[in-house]
Amino acid sequence: MSEKESVAKPSIPGMIWSPGEQFEKIRTNPKIWIPLIVLTVMSLLAGWLMTLSPGFEEQMTAGGGVNEEDMSGFITFIKFTTVLSAGFGPAFGVLFSSFIYWLITKATSSEVTFKQLFSMSTFITIIGALGLILNGILLAIFGGSIETLYTSVGSLVDAEGGLGAFLNSIEIFGIWTTILFAIGLHITAGWSKILAWTISIVFFLIGIGFTTLSGALSSMTGM
């Protein structure tokens, strides 16, 4: 590999067309700030689009308990917190997942750094943010429940509670990012293919488990 190639910068669009090449670049030249800013902006946009859904206000105020006088301020507050949490939540998710991967790395012979793992996770999570933007656009146009993603199995099957949450977890971009994490952990972190795929799939299943449990509990409590 030439010196020019070894310092080549990973590309955000390249994560769609040539992820393997980008993971190689991240391993030799990890970048953090620009992809992190892009991720945050995309996530803020996704959160804002979600609040434009025709049914958003109705769903947020379904529980009642707020008089008409305070309703306007309450809705504004909910929209603000929704956009804020959607915007900055993924960054904290990247930090947490990178730390977990770094801890696992300590039990392997890999010499990957936390910066490389953080850069890899950020680039991958941008793909997830792209999915949220797509779903936000579809929600803003067609409406629907903010808890059901158009790119999930849940959009095809009418179900509520734990089953609805489970079906909503089987989602195109979630599966895509799981595959990318497996490839990235193998190439960037230098993990074996078996370890990389096992950890990625286990994390995906854990996420589905938590989402399903949360949906079941919400259904039982009427929230």
Steps between C-alpha positions, in 0.01 A plus 500: 500500500639841404546782751217694333260208537602436861392849609184508290200628693195280552194618310146522635334419160757223464343321797207424270688389189832365634491452879795259503724765343382761750574271795854455369535879484358539851756250627788707358347848524207519745292817479261614773383861499359543149305169499381572856370842395333347193341232720366758744357724225336203328353380830364846580339511155347155557358613835356816348337305216344270758328795668345597165301177486124573483438272797792612717315750719206266545726215613699720736187635672297178496543452874321826580562679829587833337246780472449696179682803635821307553462273197687723256799537730493129580507401133785742430696351790438145377612590148814668631595206721424254219730678256769542767497136609493379140789732414741418778390148596696329219826673603468358852413164344822511297700583813343214697534238226860602430582459869343153508691395188818640652447293817445185294815579303700483823427126507632453147834546328367802306691826530212719382471834680193661650526776238481246217198331659329835560562607140373167367185513715428860396522424129275196541244686712468759222338224293249450780433875506434486126228245575346726763490790253327280242244389758459861618421613144247220455338581836479871413333417167278204583467521878478191719633404840844636591565166668472309172772533239399478136817300431412233757288186494274682745376724218368191319336324794247668727606406853529672836685455827801270515428339163470840331828615656669176393382534139607865497851389604534285187597797287705540181745761628542319832598182317724701266691663787535163675667361188722808477608462863596138435707599196650802678600307811674247278685750280554804726532325836667190363259262671446154358194466276334268751546744791399805293179341371413341834533825698310700235212253487487468880479880538226510235301232683549676835363819345197310370450346845502835680267658243256209521501507881445876502209466257343224709533699822358814339202302374438349844516836676295676231776753427 
